[in-house]
XYZ file of C-alpha atoms in Angstrom:
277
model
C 20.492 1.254 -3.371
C 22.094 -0.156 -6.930
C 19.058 -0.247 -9.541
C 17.660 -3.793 -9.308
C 18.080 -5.070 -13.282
C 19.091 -2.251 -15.738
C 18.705 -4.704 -19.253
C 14.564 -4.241 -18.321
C 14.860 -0.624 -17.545
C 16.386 -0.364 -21.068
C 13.959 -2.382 -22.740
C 10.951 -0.373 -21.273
C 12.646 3.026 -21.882
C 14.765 1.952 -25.263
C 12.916 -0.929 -27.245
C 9.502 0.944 -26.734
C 11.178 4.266 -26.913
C 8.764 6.411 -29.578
C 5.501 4.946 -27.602
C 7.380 6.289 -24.377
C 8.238 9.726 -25.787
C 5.329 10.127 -27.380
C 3.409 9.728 -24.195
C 5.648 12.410 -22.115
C 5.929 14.985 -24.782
C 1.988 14.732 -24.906
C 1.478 14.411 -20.778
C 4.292 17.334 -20.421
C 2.386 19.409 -22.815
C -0.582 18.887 -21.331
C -2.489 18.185 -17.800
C -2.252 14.641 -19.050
C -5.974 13.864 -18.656
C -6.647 12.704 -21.646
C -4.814 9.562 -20.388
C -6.935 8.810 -17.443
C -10.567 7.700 -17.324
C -11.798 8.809 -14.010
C -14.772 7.033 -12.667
C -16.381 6.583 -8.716
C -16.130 3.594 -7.509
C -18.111 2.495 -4.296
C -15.825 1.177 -0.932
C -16.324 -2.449 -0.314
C -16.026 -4.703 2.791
C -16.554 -8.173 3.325
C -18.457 -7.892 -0.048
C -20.836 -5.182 1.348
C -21.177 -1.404 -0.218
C -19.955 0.849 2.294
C -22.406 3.347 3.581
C -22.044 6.990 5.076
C -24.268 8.024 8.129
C -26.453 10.070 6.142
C -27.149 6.669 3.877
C -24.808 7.529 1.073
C -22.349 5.006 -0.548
C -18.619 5.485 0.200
C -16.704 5.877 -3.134
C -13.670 5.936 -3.974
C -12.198 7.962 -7.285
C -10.176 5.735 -9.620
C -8.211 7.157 -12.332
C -7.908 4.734 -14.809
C -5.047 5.202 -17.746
C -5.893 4.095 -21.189
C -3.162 2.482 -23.865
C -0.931 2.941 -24.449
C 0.188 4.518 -21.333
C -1.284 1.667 -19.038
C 0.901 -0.750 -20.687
C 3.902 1.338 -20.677
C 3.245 1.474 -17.119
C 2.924 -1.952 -16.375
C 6.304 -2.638 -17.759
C 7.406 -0.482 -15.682
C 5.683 -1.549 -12.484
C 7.853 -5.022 -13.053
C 10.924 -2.652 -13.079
C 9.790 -1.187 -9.828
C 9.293 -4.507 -8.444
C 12.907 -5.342 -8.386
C 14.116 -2.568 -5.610
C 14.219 -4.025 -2.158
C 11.962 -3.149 0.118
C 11.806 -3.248 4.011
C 10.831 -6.821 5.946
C 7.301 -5.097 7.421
C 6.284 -4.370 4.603
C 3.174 -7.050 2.557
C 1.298 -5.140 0.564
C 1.268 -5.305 -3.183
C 4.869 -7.502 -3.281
C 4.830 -10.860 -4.872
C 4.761 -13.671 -2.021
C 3.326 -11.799 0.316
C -0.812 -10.693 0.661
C -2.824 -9.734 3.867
C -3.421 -13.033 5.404
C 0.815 -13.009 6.219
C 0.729 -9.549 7.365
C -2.062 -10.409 10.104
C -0.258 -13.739 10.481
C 2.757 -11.866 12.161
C 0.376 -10.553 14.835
C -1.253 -13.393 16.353
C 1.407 -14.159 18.785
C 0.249 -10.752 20.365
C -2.540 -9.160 22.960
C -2.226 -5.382 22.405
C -2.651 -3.923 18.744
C -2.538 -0.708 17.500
C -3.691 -0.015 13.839
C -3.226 3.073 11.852
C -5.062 4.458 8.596
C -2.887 6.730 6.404
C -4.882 9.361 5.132
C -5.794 10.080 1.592
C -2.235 7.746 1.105
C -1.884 7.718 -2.667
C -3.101 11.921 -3.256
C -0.320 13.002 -0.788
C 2.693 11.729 -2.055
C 3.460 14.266 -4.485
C 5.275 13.954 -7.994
C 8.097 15.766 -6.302
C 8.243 12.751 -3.367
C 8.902 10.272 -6.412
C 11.465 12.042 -8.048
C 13.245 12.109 -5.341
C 12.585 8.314 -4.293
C 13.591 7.236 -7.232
C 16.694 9.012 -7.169
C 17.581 7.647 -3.618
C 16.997 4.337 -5.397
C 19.924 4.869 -7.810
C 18.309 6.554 -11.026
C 19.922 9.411 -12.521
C 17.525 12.888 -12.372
C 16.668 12.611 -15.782
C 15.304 8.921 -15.821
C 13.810 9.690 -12.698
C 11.526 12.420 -14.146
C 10.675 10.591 -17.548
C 9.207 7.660 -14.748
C 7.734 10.440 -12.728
C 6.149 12.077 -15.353
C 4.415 8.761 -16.698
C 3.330 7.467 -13.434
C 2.046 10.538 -11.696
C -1.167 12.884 -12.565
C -2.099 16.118 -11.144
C 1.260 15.810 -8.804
C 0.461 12.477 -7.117
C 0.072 8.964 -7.505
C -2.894 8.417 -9.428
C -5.487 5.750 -7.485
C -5.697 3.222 -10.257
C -2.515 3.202 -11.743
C -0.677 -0.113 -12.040
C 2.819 1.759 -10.487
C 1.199 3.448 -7.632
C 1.274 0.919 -5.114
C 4.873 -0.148 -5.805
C 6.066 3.612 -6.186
C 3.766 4.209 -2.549
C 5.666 1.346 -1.179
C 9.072 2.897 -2.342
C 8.066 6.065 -1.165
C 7.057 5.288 2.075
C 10.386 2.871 2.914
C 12.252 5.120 4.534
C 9.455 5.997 7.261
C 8.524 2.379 7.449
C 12.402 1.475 7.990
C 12.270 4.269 10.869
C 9.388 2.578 12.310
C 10.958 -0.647 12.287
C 13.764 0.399 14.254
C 11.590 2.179 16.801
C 9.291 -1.323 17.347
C 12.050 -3.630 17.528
C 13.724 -1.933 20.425
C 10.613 -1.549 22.046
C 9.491 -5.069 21.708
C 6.488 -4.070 19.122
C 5.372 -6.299 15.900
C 5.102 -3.995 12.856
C 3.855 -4.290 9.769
C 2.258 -2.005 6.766
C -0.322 -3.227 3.913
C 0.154 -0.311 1.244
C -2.108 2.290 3.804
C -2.582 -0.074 6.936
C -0.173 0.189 9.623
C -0.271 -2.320 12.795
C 1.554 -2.497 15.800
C 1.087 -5.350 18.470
C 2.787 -6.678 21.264
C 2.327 -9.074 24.203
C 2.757 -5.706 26.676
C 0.671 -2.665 26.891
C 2.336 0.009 24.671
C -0.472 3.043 24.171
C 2.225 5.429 25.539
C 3.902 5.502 22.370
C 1.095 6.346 19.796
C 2.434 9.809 19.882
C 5.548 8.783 19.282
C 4.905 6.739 16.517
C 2.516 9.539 14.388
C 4.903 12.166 15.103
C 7.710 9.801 13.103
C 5.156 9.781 10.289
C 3.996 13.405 10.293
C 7.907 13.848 10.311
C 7.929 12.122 7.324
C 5.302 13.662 5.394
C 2.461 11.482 5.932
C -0.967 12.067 7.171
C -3.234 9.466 9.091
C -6.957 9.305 9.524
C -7.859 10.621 13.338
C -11.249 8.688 12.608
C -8.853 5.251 11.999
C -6.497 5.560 14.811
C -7.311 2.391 17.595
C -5.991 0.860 20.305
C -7.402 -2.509 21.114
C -6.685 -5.613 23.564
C -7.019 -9.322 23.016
C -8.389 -9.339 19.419
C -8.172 -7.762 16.612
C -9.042 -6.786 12.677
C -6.012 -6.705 10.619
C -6.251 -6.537 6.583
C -9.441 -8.165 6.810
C -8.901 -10.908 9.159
C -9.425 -11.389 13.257
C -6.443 -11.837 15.281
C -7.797 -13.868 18.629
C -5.995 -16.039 20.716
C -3.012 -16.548 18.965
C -4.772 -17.417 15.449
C -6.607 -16.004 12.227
C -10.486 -15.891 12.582
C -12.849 -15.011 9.109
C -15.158 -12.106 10.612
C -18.728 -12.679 11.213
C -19.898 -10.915 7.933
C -17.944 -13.633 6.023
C -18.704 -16.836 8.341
C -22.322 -15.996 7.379
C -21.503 -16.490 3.440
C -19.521 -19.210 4.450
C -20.933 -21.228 1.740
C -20.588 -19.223 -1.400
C -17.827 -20.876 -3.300
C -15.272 -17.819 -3.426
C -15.609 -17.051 0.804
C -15.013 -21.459 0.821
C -12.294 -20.548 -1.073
C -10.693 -18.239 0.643
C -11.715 -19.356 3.674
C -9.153 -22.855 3.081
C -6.807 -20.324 1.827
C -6.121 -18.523 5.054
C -6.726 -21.788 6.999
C -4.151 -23.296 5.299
C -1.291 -20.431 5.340
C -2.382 -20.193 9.384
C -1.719 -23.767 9.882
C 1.733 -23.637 7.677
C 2.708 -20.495 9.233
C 1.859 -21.598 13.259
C 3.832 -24.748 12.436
C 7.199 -23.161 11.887
């Protein structure tokens, strides 16, 4: 895979060069938390605070780096960005968000969706040296962009480069998968952690199948977040019933607040543009 535009990866690693060192002699020196704020942040959906059983809020832990690394890794996020990636894939790519990923299902009955567990905390530092060598870089680059984009081995949750290095890191698997669905007439797709698989026949018999290609590639899912389900569907957000895009109830009830209008025309208007091809 030839590196995507090697003038930008020399002016992030060469025209900001003594910001860049200074930041990896200090992170290899050190456990590198002095770069991170780390803060809770409560789970969201449909606008709503998520809530345990036992009443609690559902948090997740963000670890947010400060300058100058977060701008160091920025530029390098738009580095990233340049490396193909597979066709399944719609999460966190320019052109592409989570109404199109549930848009490719709604020609389908049977769905299958998939949670990857704890996605960003288990792939390791040691995962994205090696991606990034697969993608062309030599071993040294490949650490010095390891070593600013990583914390405590893994891909921080907050990051600007973690969801393009967790897309790059998971390509391989999601390429396997491909392969697998299209000879077995499946639709699949990924949003960063999200997996679906739909079809217009019944296909449960393959689950197995299908985790044991990602435990075979190093990933984990959520046994609470594995479901099968018939004629309708929540994909990224959105209902897939009857061959189109439905807002769930908890948003049809807000229907009126400017931003749920909003986005409400918005996914109207790419179902319409997208059912008309």
């Amino acid at each position: 895979m030839p590196i995507p535009d090697p003038v930008h990866y020399n002016f992030v690693m060469q025209s900001n060069l003594k910001s860049s060192h200074f930041i990896f002699r200090e992170l290899s020196q050190s456990t590198g938390g002095g770069f991170y704020r780390q803060y809770d942040q409560p789970k969201r959906k449909f606008g709503k605070p998520q809530v345990n059983n036992d009443g609690s809020f559902r948090v997740r832990t963000i670890l947010e780096p400060i300058h100058p690394l977060k701008n160091t890794q920025k530029e390098l996020n738009d580095f990233l960005k340049g490396f193909p990636l597979p066709d399944c894939m719609y999460g966190g790519i320019q052109g592409r968000n989570n109404t199109l990923n549930a848009l490719q299902h709604t020609g389908n009955t049977n769905f299958l969706t998939i949670d990857l567990k704890n996605f960003f905390g288990n792939i390791t530092n040691s995962c994205i040296h090696q991606t990034l060598i697969n993608c062309g870089l030599t071993w040294s680059e490949a650490r010095i962009i390891t070593r600013l984009t990583t914390f405590n081995y893994s891909l921080p949750q907050g990051a600007p480069t973690s969801t393009i290095l967790s897309n790059l890191a998971f390509a391989s698997c999601a390429s396997t998968l491909e392969i697998f669905c299209k000879d077995r007439n499946i639709t699949f797709t990924v949003f960063v952690d999200d997996l679906t698989f739909s079809s217009t026949r019944y296909f449960k018999h393959y689950t197995d199948q299908i985790l044991k290609i990602l435990f075979n590639n190093g990933f984990y899912v959520n046994q609470k977040k594995i479901h099968y389900r018939k004629n309708c569907c929540e994909i990224t957000g959105l209902l897939v019933k009857n061959g189109r895009l439905y807002l769930p109830k908890e948003m049809i009830a807000h229907i009126n607040k400017p931003g749920i209008k909003r986005y409400a025309d918005h996914v109207a208007k790419m179902g319409s543009a997208y059912l008309s091809m």
